[in-house]
Short mmCIF file of C-alpha atoms (C1' of nucleotides) in Angstrom, two decimals:
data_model
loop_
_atom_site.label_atom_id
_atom_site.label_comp_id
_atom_site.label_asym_id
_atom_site.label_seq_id
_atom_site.Cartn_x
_atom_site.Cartn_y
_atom_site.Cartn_z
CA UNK I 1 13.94 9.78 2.85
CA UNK I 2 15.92 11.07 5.60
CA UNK I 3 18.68 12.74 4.49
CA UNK I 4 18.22 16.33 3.22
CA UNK I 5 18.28 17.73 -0.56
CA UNK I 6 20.17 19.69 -1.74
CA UNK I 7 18.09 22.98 -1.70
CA UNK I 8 17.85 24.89 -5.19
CA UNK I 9 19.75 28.15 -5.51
CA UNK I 10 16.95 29.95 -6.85
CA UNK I 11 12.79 28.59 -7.27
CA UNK I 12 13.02 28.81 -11.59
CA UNK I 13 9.10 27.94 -11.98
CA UNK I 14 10.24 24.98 -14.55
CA UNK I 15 7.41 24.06 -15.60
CA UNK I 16 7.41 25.30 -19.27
CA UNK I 17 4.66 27.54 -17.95
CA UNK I 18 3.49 30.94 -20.01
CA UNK I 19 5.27 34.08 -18.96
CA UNK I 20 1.79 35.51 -18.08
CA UNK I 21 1.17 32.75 -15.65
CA UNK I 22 4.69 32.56 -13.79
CA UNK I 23 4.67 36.55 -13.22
CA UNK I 24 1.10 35.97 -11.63
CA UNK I 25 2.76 33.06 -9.51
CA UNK I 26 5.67 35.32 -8.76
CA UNK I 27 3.73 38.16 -7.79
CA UNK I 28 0.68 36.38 -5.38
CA UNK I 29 3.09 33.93 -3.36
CA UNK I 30 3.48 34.12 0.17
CA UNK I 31 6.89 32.06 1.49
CA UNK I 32 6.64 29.93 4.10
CA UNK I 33 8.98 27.70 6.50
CA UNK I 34 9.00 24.60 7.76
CA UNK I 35 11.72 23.22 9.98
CA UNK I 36 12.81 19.77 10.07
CA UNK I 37 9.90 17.63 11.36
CA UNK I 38 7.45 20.68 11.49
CA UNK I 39 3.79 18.79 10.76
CA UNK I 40 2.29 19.91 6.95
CA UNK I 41 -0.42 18.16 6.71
CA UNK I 42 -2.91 16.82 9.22
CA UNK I 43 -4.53 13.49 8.87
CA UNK I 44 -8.79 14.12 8.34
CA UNK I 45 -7.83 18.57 7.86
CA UNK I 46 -9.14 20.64 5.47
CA UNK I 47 -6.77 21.63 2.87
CA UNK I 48 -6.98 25.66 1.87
CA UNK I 49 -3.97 26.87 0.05
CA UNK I 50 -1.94 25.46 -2.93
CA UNK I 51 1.91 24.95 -2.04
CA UNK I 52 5.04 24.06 -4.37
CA UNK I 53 7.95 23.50 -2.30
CA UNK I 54 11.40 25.71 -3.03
CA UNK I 55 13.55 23.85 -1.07
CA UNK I 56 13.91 20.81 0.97
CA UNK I 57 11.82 17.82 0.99
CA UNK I 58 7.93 16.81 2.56
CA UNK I 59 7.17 13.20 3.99
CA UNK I 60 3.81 11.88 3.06
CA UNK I 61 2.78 9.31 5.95
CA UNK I 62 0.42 6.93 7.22
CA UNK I 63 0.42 5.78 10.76
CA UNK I 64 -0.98 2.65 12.05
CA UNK I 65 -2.81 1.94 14.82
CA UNK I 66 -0.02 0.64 16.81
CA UNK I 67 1.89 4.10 15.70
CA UNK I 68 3.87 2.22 13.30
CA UNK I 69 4.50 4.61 10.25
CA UNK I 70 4.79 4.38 6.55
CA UNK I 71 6.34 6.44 3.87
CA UNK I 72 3.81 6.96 1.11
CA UNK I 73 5.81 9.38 -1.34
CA UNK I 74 8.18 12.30 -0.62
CA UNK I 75 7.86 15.95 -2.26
CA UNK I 76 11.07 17.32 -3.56
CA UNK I 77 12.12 20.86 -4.48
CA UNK I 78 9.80 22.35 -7.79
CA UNK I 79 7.21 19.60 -6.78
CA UNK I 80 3.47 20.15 -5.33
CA UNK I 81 2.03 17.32 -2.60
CA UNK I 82 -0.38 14.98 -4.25
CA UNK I 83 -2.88 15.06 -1.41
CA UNK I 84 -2.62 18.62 -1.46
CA UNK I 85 -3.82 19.39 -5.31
CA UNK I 86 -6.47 16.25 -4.82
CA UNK I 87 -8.04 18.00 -1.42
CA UNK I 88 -8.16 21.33 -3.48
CA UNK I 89 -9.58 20.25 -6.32
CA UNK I 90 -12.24 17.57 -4.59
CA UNK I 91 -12.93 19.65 -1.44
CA UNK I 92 -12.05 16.39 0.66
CA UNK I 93 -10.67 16.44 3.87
CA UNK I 94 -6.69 14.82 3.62
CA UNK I 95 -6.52 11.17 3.93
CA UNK I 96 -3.02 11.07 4.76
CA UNK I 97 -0.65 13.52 7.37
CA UNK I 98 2.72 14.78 6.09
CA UNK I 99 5.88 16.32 7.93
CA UNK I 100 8.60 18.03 6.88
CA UNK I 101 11.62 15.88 6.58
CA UNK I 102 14.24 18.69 6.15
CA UNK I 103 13.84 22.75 6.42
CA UNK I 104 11.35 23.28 3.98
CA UNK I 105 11.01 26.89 1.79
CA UNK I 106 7.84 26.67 -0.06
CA UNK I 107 5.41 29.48 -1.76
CA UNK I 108 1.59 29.23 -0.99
CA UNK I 109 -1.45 30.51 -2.80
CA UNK I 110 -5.01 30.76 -1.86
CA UNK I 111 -7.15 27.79 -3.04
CA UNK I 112 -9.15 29.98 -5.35
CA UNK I 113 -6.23 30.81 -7.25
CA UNK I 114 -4.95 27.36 -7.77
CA UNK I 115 -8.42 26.57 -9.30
CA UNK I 116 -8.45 28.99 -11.37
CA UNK I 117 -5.14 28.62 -13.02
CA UNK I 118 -5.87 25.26 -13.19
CA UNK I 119 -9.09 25.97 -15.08
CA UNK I 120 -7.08 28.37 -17.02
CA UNK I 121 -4.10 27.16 -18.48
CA UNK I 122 -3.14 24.15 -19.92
CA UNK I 123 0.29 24.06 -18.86
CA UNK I 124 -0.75 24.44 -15.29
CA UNK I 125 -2.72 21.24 -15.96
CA UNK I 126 0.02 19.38 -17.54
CA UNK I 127 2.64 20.32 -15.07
CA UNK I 128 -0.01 19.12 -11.96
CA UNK I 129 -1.29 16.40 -13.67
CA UNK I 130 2.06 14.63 -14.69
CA UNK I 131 2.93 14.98 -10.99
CA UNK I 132 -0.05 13.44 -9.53
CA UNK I 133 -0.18 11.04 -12.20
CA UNK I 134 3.61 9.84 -11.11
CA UNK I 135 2.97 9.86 -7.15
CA UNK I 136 -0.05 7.80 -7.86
CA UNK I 137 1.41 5.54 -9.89
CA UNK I 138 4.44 4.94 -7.21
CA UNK I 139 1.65 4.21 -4.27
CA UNK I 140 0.21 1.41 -6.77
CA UNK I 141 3.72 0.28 -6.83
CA UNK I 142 4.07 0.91 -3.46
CA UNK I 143 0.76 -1.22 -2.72
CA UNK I 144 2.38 -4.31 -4.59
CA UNK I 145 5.60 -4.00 -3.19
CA UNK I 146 4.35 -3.93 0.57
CA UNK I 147 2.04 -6.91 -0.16
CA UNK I 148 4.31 -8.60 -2.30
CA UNK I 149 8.02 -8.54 -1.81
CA UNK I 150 10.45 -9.60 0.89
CA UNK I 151 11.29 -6.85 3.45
CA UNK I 152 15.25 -7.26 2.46
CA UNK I 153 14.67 -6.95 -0.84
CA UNK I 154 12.90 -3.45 -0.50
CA UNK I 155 15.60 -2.50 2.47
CA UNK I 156 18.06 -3.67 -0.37
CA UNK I 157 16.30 -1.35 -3.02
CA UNK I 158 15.76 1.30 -0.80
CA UNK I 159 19.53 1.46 0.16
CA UNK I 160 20.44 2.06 -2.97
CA UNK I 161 17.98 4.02 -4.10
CA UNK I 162 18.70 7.12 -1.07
CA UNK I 163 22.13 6.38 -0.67
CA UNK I 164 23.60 5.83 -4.60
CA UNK I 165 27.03 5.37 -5.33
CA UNK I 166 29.48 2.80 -3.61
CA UNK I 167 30.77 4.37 -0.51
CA UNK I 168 28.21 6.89 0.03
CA UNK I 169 26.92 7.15 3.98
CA UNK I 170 23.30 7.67 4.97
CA UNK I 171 22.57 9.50 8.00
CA UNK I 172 19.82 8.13 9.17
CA UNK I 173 18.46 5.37 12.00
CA UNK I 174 17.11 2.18 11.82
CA UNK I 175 14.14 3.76 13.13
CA UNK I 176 13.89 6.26 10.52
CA UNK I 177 14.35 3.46 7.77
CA UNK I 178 11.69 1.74 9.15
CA UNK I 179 9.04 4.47 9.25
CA UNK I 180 9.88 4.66 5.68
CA UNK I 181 9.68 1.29 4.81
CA UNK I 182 6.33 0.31 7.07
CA UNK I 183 7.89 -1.71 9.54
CA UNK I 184 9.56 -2.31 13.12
CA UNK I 185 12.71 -1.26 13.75
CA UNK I 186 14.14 -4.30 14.83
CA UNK I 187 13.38 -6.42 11.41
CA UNK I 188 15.38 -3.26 9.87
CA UNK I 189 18.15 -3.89 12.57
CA UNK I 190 18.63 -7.74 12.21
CA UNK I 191 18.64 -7.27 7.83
CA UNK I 192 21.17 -4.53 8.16
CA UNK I 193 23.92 -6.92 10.35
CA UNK I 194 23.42 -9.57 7.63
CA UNK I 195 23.91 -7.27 4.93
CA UNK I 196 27.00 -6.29 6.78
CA UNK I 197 28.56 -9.58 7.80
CA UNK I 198 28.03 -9.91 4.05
CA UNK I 199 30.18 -6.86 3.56
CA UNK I 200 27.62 -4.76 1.56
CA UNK I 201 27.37 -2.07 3.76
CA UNK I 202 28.95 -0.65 7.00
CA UNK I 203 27.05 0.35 10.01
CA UNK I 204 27.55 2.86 12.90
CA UNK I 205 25.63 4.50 15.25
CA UNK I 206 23.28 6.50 13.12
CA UNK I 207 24.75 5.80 9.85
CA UNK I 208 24.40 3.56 6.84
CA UNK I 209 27.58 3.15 4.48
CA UNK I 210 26.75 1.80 1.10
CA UNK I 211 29.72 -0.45 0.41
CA UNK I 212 28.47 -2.52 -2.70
CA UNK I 213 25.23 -1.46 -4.15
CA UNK I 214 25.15 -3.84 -7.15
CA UNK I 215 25.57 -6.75 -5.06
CA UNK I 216 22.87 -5.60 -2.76
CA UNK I 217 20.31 -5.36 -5.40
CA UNK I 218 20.79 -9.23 -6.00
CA UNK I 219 20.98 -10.12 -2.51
CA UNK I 220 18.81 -13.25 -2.11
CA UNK I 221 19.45 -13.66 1.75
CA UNK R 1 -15.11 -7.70 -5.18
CA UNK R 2 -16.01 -11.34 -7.07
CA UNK R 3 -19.77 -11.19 -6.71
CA UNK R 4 -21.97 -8.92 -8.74
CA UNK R 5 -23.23 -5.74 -8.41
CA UNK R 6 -26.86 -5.12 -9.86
CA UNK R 7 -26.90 -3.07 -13.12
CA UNK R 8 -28.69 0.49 -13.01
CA UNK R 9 -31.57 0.14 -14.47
CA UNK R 10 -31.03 3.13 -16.78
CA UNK R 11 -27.67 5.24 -16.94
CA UNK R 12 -28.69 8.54 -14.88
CA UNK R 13 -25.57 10.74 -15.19
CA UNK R 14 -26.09 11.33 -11.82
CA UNK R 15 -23.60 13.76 -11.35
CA UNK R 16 -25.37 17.15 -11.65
CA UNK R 17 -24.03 18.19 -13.93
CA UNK R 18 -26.06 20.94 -16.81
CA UNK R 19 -28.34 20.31 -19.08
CA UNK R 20 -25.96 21.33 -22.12
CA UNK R 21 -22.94 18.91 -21.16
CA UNK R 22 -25.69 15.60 -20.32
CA UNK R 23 -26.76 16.31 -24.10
CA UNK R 24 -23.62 16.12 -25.18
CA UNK R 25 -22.47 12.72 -23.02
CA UNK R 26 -25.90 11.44 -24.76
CA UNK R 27 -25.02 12.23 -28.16
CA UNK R 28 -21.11 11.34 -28.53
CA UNK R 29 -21.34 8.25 -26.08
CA UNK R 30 -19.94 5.09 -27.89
CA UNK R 31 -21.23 2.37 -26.09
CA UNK R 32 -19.03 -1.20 -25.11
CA UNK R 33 -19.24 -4.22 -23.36
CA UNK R 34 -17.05 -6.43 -21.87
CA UNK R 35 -17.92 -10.08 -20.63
CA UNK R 36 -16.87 -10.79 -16.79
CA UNK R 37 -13.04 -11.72 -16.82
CA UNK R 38 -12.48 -9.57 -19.92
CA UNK R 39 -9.59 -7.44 -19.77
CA UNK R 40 -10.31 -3.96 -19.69
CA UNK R 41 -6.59 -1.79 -18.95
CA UNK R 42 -3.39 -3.73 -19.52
CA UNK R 43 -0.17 -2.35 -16.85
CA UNK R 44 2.04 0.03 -19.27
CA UNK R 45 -0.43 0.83 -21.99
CA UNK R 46 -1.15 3.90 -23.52
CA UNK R 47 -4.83 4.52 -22.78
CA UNK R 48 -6.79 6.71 -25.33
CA UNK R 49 -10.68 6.82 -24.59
CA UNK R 50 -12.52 7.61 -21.12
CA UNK R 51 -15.09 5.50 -20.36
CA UNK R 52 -18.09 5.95 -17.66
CA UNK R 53 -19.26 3.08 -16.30
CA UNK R 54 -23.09 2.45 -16.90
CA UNK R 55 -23.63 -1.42 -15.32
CA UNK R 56 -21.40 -4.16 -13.82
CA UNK R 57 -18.00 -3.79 -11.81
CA UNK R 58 -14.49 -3.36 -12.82
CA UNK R 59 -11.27 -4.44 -10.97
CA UNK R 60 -8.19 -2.44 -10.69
CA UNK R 61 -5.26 -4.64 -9.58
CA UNK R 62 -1.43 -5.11 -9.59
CA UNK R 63 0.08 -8.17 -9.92
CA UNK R 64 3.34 -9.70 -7.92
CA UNK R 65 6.30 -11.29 -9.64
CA UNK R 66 5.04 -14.43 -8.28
CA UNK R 67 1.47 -14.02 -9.82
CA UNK R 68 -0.09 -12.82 -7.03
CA UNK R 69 -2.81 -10.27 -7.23
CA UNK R 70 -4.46 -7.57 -4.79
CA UNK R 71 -6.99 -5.23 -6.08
CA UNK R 72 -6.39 -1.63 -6.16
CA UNK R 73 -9.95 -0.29 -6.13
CA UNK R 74 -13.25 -1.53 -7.64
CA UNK R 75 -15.79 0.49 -10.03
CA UNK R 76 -18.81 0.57 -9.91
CA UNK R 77 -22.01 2.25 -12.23
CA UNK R 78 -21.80 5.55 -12.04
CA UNK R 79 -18.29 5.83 -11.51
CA UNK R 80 -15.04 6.05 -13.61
CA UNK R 81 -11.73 4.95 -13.58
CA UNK R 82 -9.29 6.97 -11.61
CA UNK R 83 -6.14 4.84 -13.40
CA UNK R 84 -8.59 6.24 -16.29
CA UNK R 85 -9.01 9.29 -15.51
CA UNK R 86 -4.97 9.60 -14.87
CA UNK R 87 -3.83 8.75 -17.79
CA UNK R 88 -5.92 10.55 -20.06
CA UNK R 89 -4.95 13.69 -17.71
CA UNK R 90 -1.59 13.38 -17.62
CA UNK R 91 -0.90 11.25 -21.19
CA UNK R 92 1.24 8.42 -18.76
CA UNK R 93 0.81 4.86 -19.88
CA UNK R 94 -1.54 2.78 -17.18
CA UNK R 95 0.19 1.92 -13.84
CA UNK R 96 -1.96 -1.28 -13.14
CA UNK R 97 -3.97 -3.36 -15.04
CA UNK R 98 -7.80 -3.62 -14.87
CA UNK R 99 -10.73 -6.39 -15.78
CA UNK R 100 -14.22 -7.16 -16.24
CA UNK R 101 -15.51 -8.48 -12.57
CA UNK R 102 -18.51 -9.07 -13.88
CA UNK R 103 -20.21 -8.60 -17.40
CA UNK R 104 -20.09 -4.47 -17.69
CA UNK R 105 -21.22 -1.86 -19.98
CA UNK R 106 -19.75 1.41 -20.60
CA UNK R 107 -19.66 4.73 -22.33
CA UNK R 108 -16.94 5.25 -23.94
CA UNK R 109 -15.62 8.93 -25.31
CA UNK R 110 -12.47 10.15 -27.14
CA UNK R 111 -9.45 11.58 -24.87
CA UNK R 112 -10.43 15.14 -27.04
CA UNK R 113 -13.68 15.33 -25.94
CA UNK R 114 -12.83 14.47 -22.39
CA UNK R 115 -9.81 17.12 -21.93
CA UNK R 116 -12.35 19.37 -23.43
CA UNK R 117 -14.99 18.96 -20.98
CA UNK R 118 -12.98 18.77 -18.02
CA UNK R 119 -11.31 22.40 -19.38
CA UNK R 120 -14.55 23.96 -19.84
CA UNK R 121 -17.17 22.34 -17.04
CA UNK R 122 -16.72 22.79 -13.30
CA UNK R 123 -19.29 20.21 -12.58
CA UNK R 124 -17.38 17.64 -14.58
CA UNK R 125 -14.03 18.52 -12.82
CA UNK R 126 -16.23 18.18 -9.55
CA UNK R 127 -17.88 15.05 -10.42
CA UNK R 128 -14.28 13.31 -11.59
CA UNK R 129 -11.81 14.88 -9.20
CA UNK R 130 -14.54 13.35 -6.51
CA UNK R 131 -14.17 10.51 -7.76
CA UNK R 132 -10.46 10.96 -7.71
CA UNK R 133 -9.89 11.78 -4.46
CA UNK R 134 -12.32 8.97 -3.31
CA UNK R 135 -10.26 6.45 -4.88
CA UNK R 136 -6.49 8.25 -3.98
CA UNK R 137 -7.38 8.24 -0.10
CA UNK R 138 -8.98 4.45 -0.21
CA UNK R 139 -5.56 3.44 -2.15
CA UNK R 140 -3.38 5.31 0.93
CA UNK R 141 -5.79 3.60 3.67
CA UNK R 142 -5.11 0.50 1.47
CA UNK R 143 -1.42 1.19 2.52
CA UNK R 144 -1.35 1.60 5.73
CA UNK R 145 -3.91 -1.88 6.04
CA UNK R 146 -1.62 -3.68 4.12
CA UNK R 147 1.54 -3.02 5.72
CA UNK R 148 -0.14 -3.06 9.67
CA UNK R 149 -3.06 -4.99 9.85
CA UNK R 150 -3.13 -8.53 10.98
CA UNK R 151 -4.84 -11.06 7.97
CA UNK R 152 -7.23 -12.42 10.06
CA UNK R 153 -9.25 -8.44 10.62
CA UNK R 154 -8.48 -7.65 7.48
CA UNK R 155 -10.59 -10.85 5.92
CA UNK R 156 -13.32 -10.33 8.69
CA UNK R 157 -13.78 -6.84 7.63
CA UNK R 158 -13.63 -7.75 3.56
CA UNK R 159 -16.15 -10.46 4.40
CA UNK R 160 -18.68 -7.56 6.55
CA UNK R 161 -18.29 -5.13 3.97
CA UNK R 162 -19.32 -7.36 0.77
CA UNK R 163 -21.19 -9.53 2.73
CA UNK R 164 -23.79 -7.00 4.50
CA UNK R 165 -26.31 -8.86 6.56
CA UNK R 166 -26.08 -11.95 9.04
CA UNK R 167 -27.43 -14.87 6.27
CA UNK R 168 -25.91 -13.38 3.13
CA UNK R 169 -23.50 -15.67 0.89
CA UNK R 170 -20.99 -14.66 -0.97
CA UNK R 171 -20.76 -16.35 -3.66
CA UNK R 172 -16.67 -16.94 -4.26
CA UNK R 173 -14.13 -19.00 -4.02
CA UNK R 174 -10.56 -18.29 -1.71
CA UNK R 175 -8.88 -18.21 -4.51
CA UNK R 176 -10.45 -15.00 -5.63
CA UNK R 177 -10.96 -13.60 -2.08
CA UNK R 178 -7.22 -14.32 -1.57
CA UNK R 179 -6.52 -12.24 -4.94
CA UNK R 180 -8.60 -9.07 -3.42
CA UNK R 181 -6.69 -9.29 -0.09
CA UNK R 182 -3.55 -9.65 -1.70
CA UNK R 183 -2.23 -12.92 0.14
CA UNK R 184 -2.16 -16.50 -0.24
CA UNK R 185 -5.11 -19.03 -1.08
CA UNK R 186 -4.22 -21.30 1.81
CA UNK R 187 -3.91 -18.07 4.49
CA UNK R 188 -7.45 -17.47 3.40
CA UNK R 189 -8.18 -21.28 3.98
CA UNK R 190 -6.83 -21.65 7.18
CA UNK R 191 -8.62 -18.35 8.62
CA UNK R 192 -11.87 -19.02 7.21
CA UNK R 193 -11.89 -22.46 9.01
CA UNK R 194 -11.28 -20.85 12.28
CA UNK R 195 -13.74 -18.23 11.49
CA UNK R 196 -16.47 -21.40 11.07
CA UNK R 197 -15.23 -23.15 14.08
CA UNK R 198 -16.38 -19.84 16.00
CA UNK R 199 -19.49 -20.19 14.07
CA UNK R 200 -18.74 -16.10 12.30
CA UNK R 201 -19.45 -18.32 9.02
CA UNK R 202 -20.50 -21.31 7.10
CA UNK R 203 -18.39 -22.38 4.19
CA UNK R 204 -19.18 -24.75 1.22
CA UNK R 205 -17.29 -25.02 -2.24
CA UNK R 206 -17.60 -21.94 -3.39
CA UNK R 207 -19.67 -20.07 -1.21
CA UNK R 208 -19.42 -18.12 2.53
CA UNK R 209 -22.32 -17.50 4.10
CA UNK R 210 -22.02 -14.81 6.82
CA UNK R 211 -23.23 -15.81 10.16
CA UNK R 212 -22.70 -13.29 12.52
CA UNK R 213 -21.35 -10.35 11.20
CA UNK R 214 -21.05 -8.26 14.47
CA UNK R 215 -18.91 -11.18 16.53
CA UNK R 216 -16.76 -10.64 13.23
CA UNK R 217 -15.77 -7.40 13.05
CA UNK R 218 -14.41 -7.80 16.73
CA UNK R 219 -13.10 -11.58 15.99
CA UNK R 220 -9.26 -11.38 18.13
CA UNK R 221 -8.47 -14.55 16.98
"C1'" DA A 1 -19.90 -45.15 -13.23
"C1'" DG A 2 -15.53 -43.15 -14.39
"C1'" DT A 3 -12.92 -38.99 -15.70
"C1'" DC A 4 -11.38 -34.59 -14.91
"C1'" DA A 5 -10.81 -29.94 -13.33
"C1'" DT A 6 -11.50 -26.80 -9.94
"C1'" DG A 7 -11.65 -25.85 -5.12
"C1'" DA A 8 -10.17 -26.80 -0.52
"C1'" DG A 9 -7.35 -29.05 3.55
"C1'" DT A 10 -2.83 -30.09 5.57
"C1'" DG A 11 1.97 -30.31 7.51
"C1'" DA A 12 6.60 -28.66 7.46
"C1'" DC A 13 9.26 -24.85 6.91
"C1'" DT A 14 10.70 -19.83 6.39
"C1'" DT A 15 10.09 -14.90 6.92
"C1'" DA A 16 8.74 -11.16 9.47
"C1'" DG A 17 6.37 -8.65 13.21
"C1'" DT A 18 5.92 -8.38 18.54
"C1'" DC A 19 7.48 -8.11 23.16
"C1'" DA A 20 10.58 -7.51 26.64
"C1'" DC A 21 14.60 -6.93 27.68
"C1'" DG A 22 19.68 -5.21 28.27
"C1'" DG A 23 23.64 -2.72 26.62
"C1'" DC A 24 26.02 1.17 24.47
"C1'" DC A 25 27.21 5.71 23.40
"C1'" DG A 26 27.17 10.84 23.67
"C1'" DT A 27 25.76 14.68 25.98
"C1'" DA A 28 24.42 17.20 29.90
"C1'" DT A 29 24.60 17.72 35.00
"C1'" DT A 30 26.58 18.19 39.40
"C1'" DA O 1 35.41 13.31 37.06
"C1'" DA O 2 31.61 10.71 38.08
"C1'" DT O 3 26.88 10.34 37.27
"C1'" DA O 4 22.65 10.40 35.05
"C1'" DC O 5 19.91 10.23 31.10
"C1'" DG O 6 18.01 9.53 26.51
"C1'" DG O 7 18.46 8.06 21.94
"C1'" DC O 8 20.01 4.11 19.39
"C1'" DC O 9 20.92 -0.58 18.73
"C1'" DG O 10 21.29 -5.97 19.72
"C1'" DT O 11 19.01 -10.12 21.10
"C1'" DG O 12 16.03 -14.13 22.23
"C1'" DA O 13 11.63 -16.11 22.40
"C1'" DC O 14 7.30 -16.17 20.50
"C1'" DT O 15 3.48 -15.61 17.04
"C1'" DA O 16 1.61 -14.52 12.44
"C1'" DA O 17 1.66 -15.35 7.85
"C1'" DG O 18 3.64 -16.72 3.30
"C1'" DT O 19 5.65 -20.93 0.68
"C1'" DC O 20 5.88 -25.53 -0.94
"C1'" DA O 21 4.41 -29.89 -1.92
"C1'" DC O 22 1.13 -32.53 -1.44
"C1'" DT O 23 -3.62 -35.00 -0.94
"C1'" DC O 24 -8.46 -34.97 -0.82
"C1'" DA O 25 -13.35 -33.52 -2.11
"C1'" DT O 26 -16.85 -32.03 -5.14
"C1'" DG O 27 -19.46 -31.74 -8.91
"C1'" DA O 28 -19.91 -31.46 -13.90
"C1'" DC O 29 -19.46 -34.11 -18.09
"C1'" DT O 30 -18.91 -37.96 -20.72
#
DNA sequence: AGTCATGAGTGACTTAGTCACGGCCGTATT
DNA sequence: AATACGGCCGTGACTAAGTCACTCATGACT
């Protein structure tokens, strides 16, 4: 989740919302911007305004005590941030901090508005409710996969998950992988040279090349 | 999460909410039961009914290709599902499977009736979105225990929190502790045995008593 | 008293997280 | 150009914890 997304020409509201809704949305947004690693969210802060992100991407995190990090979903361009909608609608205090992981464009409301589309229109429902319905569902994953599965098996999955198609280069450090993935940078570091000696990827200073993706999605180690 | 909760004497609907909306959760309340160990959500299915738990416990949980389990959340009377609550919201198909902890009775209502009061009572957004929230930030805390925190505090801290007071047994076996943790049997083994050769607790087949809760929460190891 | 199933103990081995380094590379400084 | 510095990576030694293949213990039921 380090490498930036493609931003989107222009925000199209594509949520199969009602005219009379996205001309309200249109006309009450305020933008704001993030830069790259700007904090969102603060662990245990109140949560007042309602944001969907334009362009670029969030990073929902948790951070252990030792200052290790974790990854707990991203929030892409025409998305809102789970923890956001849940501390608007609950009044709760956010359990979790978030940064932004590229530039970020996004539009804000006032909480009051939020609610009351949300009380209002069906489609404003759907469209929040299929989202936090989806990022909840990936953190149950995410639970299972943490307690369950071998760390080069998820390193595996996540490489080819960010980086796609044979040949393809990440841009990112071991460190960064590692925050993502909830653990140290040096397990991260020793997986990645035997994935290389095994020539399914490439490695340089800052960089990931994905040389065979379907044979690291089978790697047994 | 294996030993029972009492049963409310009588179902309250606690949640404030008016007069005009407990009338109608009286009148169009189907009630169910489920014997402990029955299932109650299977992973992937379509779920069609909202139900409000009235007495017993149920167990949220995912399960590892290996078999292994670790519970998601647990619910209690009073409370609802959030995996629920999800998919009626958001029309998804379950993300995790759920059962019977102990022997449970519910009230059960159509998805129709459910959208409808959520669309039309802010108390019953309040109550559930709560609930919600409650559930969401426990599952990201979950997370971040999982992934950083060293067995051995998080067993002491599972065994304070369901075990209360210094003299209190819990009436379960490793097997089922293990499955809450989400680790193995014989981890559970091994660190309960040191825990009673520091006298924190006295085992049996079956049953840990809590000695000395306190010393526990700070056991190093 | 013997059978049986469930629950628990154990040792050997592997995986992964921790700690403490030391080296490398690119940029900035003088 | 030489130096200094900071971000990034490699490594070895150690500990924690999950896996596997067992055996043993307990108590309920014939």
């Amino acid at each position: 989740m380090c490498a930036a997304l493609k931003p989107a020409a222009e925000f199209p509201f594509p949520m199969g919302l009602p005219p009379a809704l996205v001309s309200q949305l249109r006309e009450h947004g305020r933008t704001a911007r993030l830069a790259a690693g700007d904090m969102y969210l603060r662990e245990h802060a109140a949560v007042e305004t309602f944001a969907l992100v334009r362009s670029g991407a969030l990073r929902v995190f948790k951070t252990g005590e030792s200052g290790r990090e974790i990854t707990l979903y991203g929030v892409g361009p025409g998305e809102c941030c789970t923890v956001n909608v849940l501390c608007l609608l609950s009044g709760r205090p956010s359990p979790a901090a978030a940064t932004a992981e590229t530039d970020v464009e996004a539009i804000v409301y006032p909480r009051s508005l939020f609610l009351r589309w949300m009380a209002d229109h069906e489609a404003m429902r759907a469209f929040v409710f299929g989202i936090l319905a989806d990022k909840v569902g990936d953190m149950m994953t995410l639970i299972e996969e943490v307690a369950f599965q071998r760390m080069d098996r998820r390193l595996a999955a996540y490489l080819v998950e960010r980086g796609g198609a044979a040949g393809s280069v990440l841009e990112c450090t071991h460190e960064t992988v590692a925050a993502d993935l909830g653990t140290a940078r040096e397990v991260v570091s020793r997986l990645l040279k035997t994935f290389e000696q095994r020539g399914l990827v490439s490695l340089a200073r800052g960089r990931i090349r994905i040389v065979d993706p379907a044979a690291l999605q089978h790697a047994t180690l």
